[in-house]
Structure formats: structure tokens, C-alpha cells
Amino acid sequence: NFGSSEKGLELRVRWWAPMAVICSGLAMCPAPAVETPGQDVVARYCELLNELDKTVYLGDLTEAETRNSAISEFLKGLDRKYRASLEDGHAVLPGWTGRRIGRLRDRWQALQLHGGSWIGWCMRLRESHSSEDSEASREAFLGAARDLVYRQAPDAEQRLALWCFCAGATEDIAQR
């Protein structure tokens, strides 16, 4: 779960953590005996992930933030051992592989950067070039553009900003 801060994005809850533990569907090391949550908890967690996935897909930043907060609140309300089981990948999440959770995390981060529109992407890009302490990396902007281009094509001005960015013409970006 990510939230806005004055310095950029900060980590609050690791709902995508299973991607770090799972490699090709196998645990990277023998898992210690961990109590896993009941099926009702797993089902609710998967339902919340599905809801976030849908809103991120639709590019609705406001609704996605609401869904993301619901995941955080759900995890905060769980017993520590069950929360750890969900976050560390010990619980089996039907339909949610580590790879799928990682992809959702990437798309969520992209949505936060571009806000669901090319106008938002261009504004953040200009802000990052005019501010020396911007935390958004070139890779983050490329990922956000890649995510956004599947949703909508940029108009002529936005295409120019994207081209300048990809070509490394940073002085042109700051002026646009």
C-alpha cells in the first residue's frame, strides 16, 4: 500500500510481498511452520485485491486509493501471524500468484504517477524536471507511460512530451 507524502511515495503495507517469496511457484527456502488464516480471511483478501485490480485497470485513481486503503485497514485488523502469512506468501491466494501481485503493484505505482491521464503524466514529468529532489525515476516514468498508452493514446502535445522524454531532451520537457 502506498500513500502520498511530501517526499513522494512511501511504503505502508506490503500487500504485494508474496512476489518476493515466490520464485517460479516454489518457495525460495523451506518455509517455517506458519499458521495460515482461515478461508474466509483469504477469500476476503483476494476479493479486496480483485477490487483494487479492477479500479487500477480502469485508471480511476480516487477509487483505487479507496480500495488500497481498504486493503490496509483489512490487514491492520488481522492478528499479526495471519497478516504475516498473507504478506510473506505463506498463505495460498487463489488466483493470485506472486507474479500477478507484482504486476498489480507495478500498475498501481504507475497509476499513482500518471493519475490516470496523459495530462497528469506530463504535469508530473514537468514537475520532476523543475524540482531537484524529485523521487520519480526515469524508469517510473517509462513504466507509467507504458501503462497509460494501453489505456489511451496521447494527443499531439503529449506525444511530443513523451518523445522528448524518451529521446532524453530534458530541457525541452521543462519548457513544455
PDB file of C-alpha atoms in Angstrom:
ATOM      1  CA  ASN A   1       0.000   0.000   0.000  1.00  0.00           C
ATOM      2  CA  PHE A   2       1.373   3.356  -0.923  1.00  0.00           C
ATOM      3  CA  GLY A   3       0.445   6.783   0.306  1.00  0.00           C
ATOM      4  CA  SER A   4       1.454  10.249  -0.695  1.00  0.00           C
ATOM      5  CA  SER A   5       3.965  12.105   1.342  1.00  0.00           C
ATOM      6  CA  GLU A   6       5.821  15.342   0.889  1.00  0.00           C
ATOM      7  CA  LYS A   7       8.859  13.462  -0.391  1.00  0.00           C
ATOM      8  CA  GLY A   8       6.938  11.215  -2.780  1.00  0.00           C
ATOM      9  CA  LEU A   9       5.691   7.702  -2.248  1.00  0.00           C
ATOM     10  CA  GLU A  10       6.201   5.821   0.972  1.00  0.00           C
ATOM     11  CA  LEU A  11       5.606   2.209   1.840  1.00  0.00           C
ATOM     12  CA  ARG A  12       2.919   1.498   4.431  1.00  0.00           C
ATOM     13  CA  VAL A  13       1.741  -2.084   3.992  1.00  0.00           C
ATOM     14  CA  ARG A  14       3.325  -4.734   1.795  1.00  0.00           C
ATOM     15  CA  TRP A  15       0.259  -6.295   0.129  1.00  0.00           C
ATOM     16  CA  TRP A  16       2.440  -7.351  -2.805  1.00  0.00           C
ATOM     17  CA  ALA A  17       5.080  -9.092  -0.647  1.00  0.00           C
ATOM     18  CA  PRO A  18       4.360 -12.636  -1.902  1.00  0.00           C
ATOM     19  CA  MET A  19       6.204 -11.793  -5.129  1.00  0.00           C
ATOM     20  CA  ALA A  20       9.450 -11.585  -3.139  1.00  0.00           C
ATOM     21  CA  VAL A  21       8.966 -15.015  -1.607  1.00  0.00           C
ATOM     22  CA  ILE A  22       7.720 -16.978  -4.605  1.00  0.00           C
ATOM     23  CA  CYS A  23      10.024 -17.919  -7.460  1.00  0.00           C
ATOM     24  CA  SER A  24       8.536 -19.997 -10.288  1.00  0.00           C
ATOM     25  CA  GLY A  25       5.798 -21.138  -7.941  1.00  0.00           C
ATOM     26  CA  LEU A  26       8.203 -22.647  -5.410  1.00  0.00           C
ATOM     27  CA  ALA A  27       9.275 -21.188  -2.107  1.00  0.00           C
ATOM     28  CA  MET A  28      12.854 -19.938  -2.267  1.00  0.00           C
ATOM     29  CA  CYS A  29      13.701 -21.597   1.029  1.00  0.00           C
ATOM     30  CA  PRO A  30      11.914 -24.065   3.279  1.00  0.00           C
ATOM     31  CA  ALA A  31       9.102 -22.206   4.947  1.00  0.00           C
ATOM     32  CA  PRO A  32       8.890 -22.339   8.711  1.00  0.00           C
ATOM     33  CA  ALA A  33       5.693 -23.619  10.201  1.00  0.00           C
ATOM     34  CA  VAL A  34       3.349 -20.658   9.912  1.00  0.00           C
ATOM     35  CA  GLU A  35      -0.256 -20.501  10.901  1.00  0.00           C
ATOM     36  CA  THR A  36      -2.308 -19.564   7.887  1.00  0.00           C
ATOM     37  CA  PRO A  37      -5.531 -17.605   8.078  1.00  0.00           C
ATOM     38  CA  GLY A  38      -8.887 -19.258   7.530  1.00  0.00           C
ATOM     39  CA  GLN A  39     -10.564 -19.483   4.149  1.00  0.00           C
ATOM     40  CA  ASP A  40     -12.882 -16.586   4.972  1.00  0.00           C
ATOM     41  CA  VAL A  41      -9.888 -14.291   5.571  1.00  0.00           C
ATOM     42  CA  VAL A  42      -8.124 -15.479   2.409  1.00  0.00           C
ATOM     43  CA  ALA A  43     -11.316 -15.077   0.377  1.00  0.00           C
ATOM     44  CA  ARG A  44     -11.840 -11.523   1.647  1.00  0.00           C
ATOM     45  CA  TYR A  45      -8.211 -10.594   0.962  1.00  0.00           C
ATOM     46  CA  CYS A  46      -8.459 -11.953  -2.592  1.00  0.00           C
ATOM     47  CA  GLU A  47     -11.728 -10.075  -3.067  1.00  0.00           C
ATOM     48  CA  LEU A  48     -10.048  -6.832  -1.980  1.00  0.00           C
ATOM     49  CA  LEU A  49      -7.129  -7.489  -4.346  1.00  0.00           C
ATOM     50  CA  ASN A  50      -9.592  -8.125  -7.190  1.00  0.00           C
ATOM     51  CA  GLU A  51     -11.405  -4.860  -6.469  1.00  0.00           C
ATOM     52  CA  LEU A  52      -8.135  -2.928  -6.482  1.00  0.00           C
ATOM     53  CA  ASP A  53      -7.082  -4.683  -9.679  1.00  0.00           C
ATOM     54  CA  LYS A  54     -10.306  -3.597 -11.428  1.00  0.00           C
ATOM     55  CA  THR A  55     -10.062   0.040 -10.370  1.00  0.00           C
ATOM     56  CA  VAL A  56      -6.379   0.253 -11.321  1.00  0.00           C
ATOM     57  CA  TYR A  57      -7.271  -1.265 -14.709  1.00  0.00           C
ATOM     58  CA  LEU A  58      -9.949   1.394 -15.206  1.00  0.00           C
ATOM     59  CA  GLY A  59      -7.477   4.149 -14.280  1.00  0.00           C
ATOM     60  CA  ASP A  60      -9.632   5.598 -11.505  1.00  0.00           C
ATOM     61  CA  LEU A  61      -7.049   6.939  -9.063  1.00  0.00           C
ATOM     62  CA  THR A  62      -9.556   8.114  -6.452  1.00  0.00           C
ATOM     63  CA  GLU A  63     -11.385   4.787  -6.320  1.00  0.00           C
ATOM     64  CA  ALA A  64      -8.097   2.863  -6.407  1.00  0.00           C
ATOM     65  CA  GLU A  65      -6.859   4.844  -3.394  1.00  0.00           C
ATOM     66  CA  THR A  66     -10.083   3.914  -1.581  1.00  0.00           C
ATOM     67  CA  ARG A  67      -9.609   0.227  -2.448  1.00  0.00           C
ATOM     68  CA  ASN A  68      -5.954   0.386  -1.430  1.00  0.00           C
ATOM     69  CA  SER A  69      -6.938   1.875   1.928  1.00  0.00           C
ATOM     70  CA  ALA A  70      -9.481  -0.933   2.381  1.00  0.00           C
ATOM     71  CA  ILE A  71      -6.684  -3.477   1.936  1.00  0.00           C
ATOM     72  CA  SER A  72      -4.553  -1.653   4.511  1.00  0.00           C
ATOM     73  CA  GLU A  73      -7.373  -1.495   7.024  1.00  0.00           C
ATOM     74  CA  PHE A  74      -8.189  -5.158   6.475  1.00  0.00           C
ATOM     75  CA  LEU A  75      -4.567  -6.184   7.069  1.00  0.00           C
ATOM     76  CA  LYS A  76      -4.226  -3.932  10.109  1.00  0.00           C
ATOM     77  CA  GLY A  77      -7.251  -5.612  11.661  1.00  0.00           C
ATOM     78  CA  LEU A  78      -5.786  -9.103  11.405  1.00  0.00           C
ATOM     79  CA  ASP A  79      -3.837 -10.977  14.015  1.00  0.00           C
ATOM     80  CA  ARG A  80      -0.106 -10.470  13.440  1.00  0.00           C
ATOM     81  CA  LYS A  81       0.541 -14.124  12.496  1.00  0.00           C
ATOM     82  CA  TYR A  82      -2.222 -14.136   9.876  1.00  0.00           C
ATOM     83  CA  ARG A  83      -1.118 -10.829   8.441  1.00  0.00           C
ATOM     84  CA  ALA A  84       2.458 -12.122   8.171  1.00  0.00           C
ATOM     85  CA  SER A  85       1.191 -15.250   6.424  1.00  0.00           C
ATOM     86  CA  LEU A  86      -0.633 -13.156   3.816  1.00  0.00           C
ATOM     87  CA  GLU A  87       2.173 -10.648   3.332  1.00  0.00           C
ATOM     88  CA  ASP A  88       5.019 -13.162   3.215  1.00  0.00           C
ATOM     89  CA  GLY A  89       3.378 -15.517   0.731  1.00  0.00           C
ATOM     90  CA  HIS A  90       2.787 -18.447   3.054  1.00  0.00           C
ATOM     91  CA  ALA A  91      -0.970 -18.385   2.532  1.00  0.00           C
ATOM     92  CA  VAL A  92      -2.291 -19.736  -0.759  1.00  0.00           C
ATOM     93  CA  LEU A  93      -4.209 -16.974  -2.512  1.00  0.00           C
ATOM     94  CA  PRO A  94      -6.479 -18.470  -5.196  1.00  0.00           C
ATOM     95  CA  GLY A  95      -5.917 -16.636  -8.479  1.00  0.00           C
ATOM     96  CA  TRP A  96      -3.090 -14.526  -7.065  1.00  0.00           C
ATOM     97  CA  THR A  97       0.420 -15.665  -7.887  1.00  0.00           C
ATOM     98  CA  GLY A  98       3.455 -13.686  -6.815  1.00  0.00           C
ATOM     99  CA  ARG A  99       3.823 -12.528 -10.418  1.00  0.00           C
ATOM    100  CA  ARG A 100       0.237 -11.256 -10.603  1.00  0.00           C
ATOM    101  CA  ILE A 101       0.613  -9.381  -7.317  1.00  0.00           C
ATOM    102  CA  GLY A 102       3.876  -7.873  -8.583  1.00  0.00           C
ATOM    103  CA  ARG A 103       2.173  -6.731 -11.789  1.00  0.00           C
ATOM    104  CA  LEU A 104      -0.657  -5.161  -9.795  1.00  0.00           C
ATOM    105  CA  ARG A 105       1.923  -3.344  -7.673  1.00  0.00           C
ATOM    106  CA  ASP A 106       3.637  -2.001 -10.796  1.00  0.00           C
ATOM    107  CA  ARG A 107       0.352  -0.851 -12.330  1.00  0.00           C
ATOM    108  CA  TRP A 108      -0.690   0.769  -9.026  1.00  0.00           C
ATOM    109  CA  GLN A 109       2.579   2.696  -8.863  1.00  0.00           C
ATOM    110  CA  ALA A 110       2.137   3.778 -12.493  1.00  0.00           C
ATOM    111  CA  LEU A 111      -1.414   4.976 -11.800  1.00  0.00           C
ATOM    112  CA  GLN A 112      -0.185   6.991  -8.840  1.00  0.00           C
ATOM    113  CA  LEU A 113       2.417   8.642 -11.042  1.00  0.00           C
ATOM    114  CA  HIS A 114       0.219   9.488 -14.041  1.00  0.00           C
ATOM    115  CA  GLY A 115      -3.063   9.879 -12.196  1.00  0.00           C
ATOM    116  CA  GLY A 116      -4.989   8.157 -14.983  1.00  0.00           C
ATOM    117  CA  SER A 117      -4.261  10.614 -17.795  1.00  0.00           C
ATOM    118  CA  TRP A 118      -1.572  11.857 -20.146  1.00  0.00           C
ATOM    119  CA  ILE A 119      -2.137  15.343 -18.790  1.00  0.00           C
ATOM    120  CA  GLY A 120      -1.228  14.050 -15.323  1.00  0.00           C
ATOM    121  CA  TRP A 121       1.829  12.229 -16.703  1.00  0.00           C
ATOM    122  CA  CYS A 122       3.045  15.388 -18.467  1.00  0.00           C
ATOM    123  CA  MET A 123       2.465  17.540 -15.369  1.00  0.00           C
ATOM    124  CA  ARG A 124       4.413  15.127 -13.146  1.00  0.00           C
ATOM    125  CA  LEU A 125       7.183  14.977 -15.729  1.00  0.00           C
ATOM    126  CA  ARG A 126       7.493  18.771 -15.825  1.00  0.00           C
ATOM    127  CA  GLU A 127       7.432  18.898 -12.019  1.00  0.00           C
ATOM    128  CA  SER A 128      10.166  16.290 -11.791  1.00  0.00           C
ATOM    129  CA  HIS A 129      12.420  18.233 -14.158  1.00  0.00           C
ATOM    130  CA  SER A 130      11.861  21.531 -12.377  1.00  0.00           C
ATOM    131  CA  SER A 131      12.470  20.017  -8.937  1.00  0.00           C
ATOM    132  CA  GLU A 132      15.895  18.717  -7.988  1.00  0.00           C
ATOM    133  CA  ASP A 133      14.562  16.492  -5.211  1.00  0.00           C
ATOM    134  CA  SER A 134      12.045  14.573  -7.338  1.00  0.00           C
ATOM    135  CA  GLU A 135      11.921  10.916  -6.331  1.00  0.00           C
ATOM    136  CA  ALA A 136      10.242   9.665  -9.518  1.00  0.00           C
ATOM    137  CA  SER A 137      12.856   7.855 -11.590  1.00  0.00           C
ATOM    138  CA  ARG A 138      13.155   7.657 -15.347  1.00  0.00           C
ATOM    139  CA  GLU A 139      12.104   4.009 -15.116  1.00  0.00           C
ATOM    140  CA  ALA A 140       9.000   5.019 -13.152  1.00  0.00           C
ATOM    141  CA  PHE A 141       8.005   7.477 -15.887  1.00  0.00           C
ATOM    142  CA  LEU A 142       8.664   4.892 -18.603  1.00  0.00           C
ATOM    143  CA  GLY A 143       6.578   2.323 -16.731  1.00  0.00           C
ATOM    144  CA  ALA A 144       3.766   4.816 -16.199  1.00  0.00           C
ATOM    145  CA  ALA A 145       3.801   5.776 -19.887  1.00  0.00           C
ATOM    146  CA  ARG A 146       3.759   2.109 -20.893  1.00  0.00           C
ATOM    147  CA  ASP A 147       0.808   1.504 -18.582  1.00  0.00           C
ATOM    148  CA  LEU A 148      -1.043   4.575 -19.800  1.00  0.00           C
ATOM    149  CA  VAL A 149      -0.532   4.003 -23.527  1.00  0.00           C
ATOM    150  CA  TYR A 150      -2.619   0.817 -23.293  1.00  0.00           C
ATOM    151  CA  ARG A 151      -5.493   2.856 -21.907  1.00  0.00           C
ATOM    152  CA  GLN A 152      -5.406   5.867 -24.241  1.00  0.00           C
ATOM    153  CA  ALA A 153      -3.221   7.395 -26.917  1.00  0.00           C
ATOM    154  CA  PRO A 154      -1.510  10.697 -26.160  1.00  0.00           C
ATOM    155  CA  ASP A 155      -2.582  13.751 -28.151  1.00  0.00           C
ATOM    156  CA  ALA A 156      -0.050  15.675 -30.269  1.00  0.00           C
ATOM    157  CA  GLU A 157       1.337  17.823 -27.428  1.00  0.00           C
ATOM    158  CA  GLN A 158       1.545  14.882 -25.051  1.00  0.00           C
ATOM    159  CA  ARG A 159       3.169  12.742 -27.744  1.00  0.00           C
ATOM    160  CA  LEU A 160       5.819  15.441 -28.167  1.00  0.00           C
ATOM    161  CA  ALA A 161       6.495  15.462 -24.408  1.00  0.00           C
ATOM    162  CA  LEU A 162       6.735  11.661 -24.440  1.00  0.00           C
ATOM    163  CA  TRP A 163       9.095  11.726 -27.417  1.00  0.00           C
ATOM    164  CA  CYS A 164      11.294  14.393 -25.792  1.00  0.00           C
ATOM    165  CA  PHE A 165      11.401  12.335 -22.609  1.00  0.00           C
ATOM    166  CA  CYS A 166      12.327   9.133 -24.451  1.00  0.00           C
ATOM    167  CA  ALA A 167      14.950  10.991 -26.500  1.00  0.00           C
ATOM    168  CA  GLY A 168      16.451  12.491 -23.349  1.00  0.00           C
ATOM    169  CA  ALA A 169      15.719  16.109 -24.284  1.00  0.00           C
ATOM    170  CA  THR A 170      15.196  17.251 -20.686  1.00  0.00           C
ATOM    171  CA  GLU A 171      15.448  20.994 -21.412  1.00  0.00           C
ATOM    172  CA  ASP A 172      12.546  20.697 -23.889  1.00  0.00           C
ATOM    173  CA  ILE A 173      10.436  18.876 -21.305  1.00  0.00           C
ATOM    174  CA  ALA A 174      10.962  21.524 -18.632  1.00  0.00           C
ATOM    175  CA  GLN A 175       9.809  24.243 -21.051  1.00  0.00           C
ATOM    176  CA  ARG A 176       6.607  22.477 -22.151  1.00  0.00           C
TER     177      ARG A 176
END
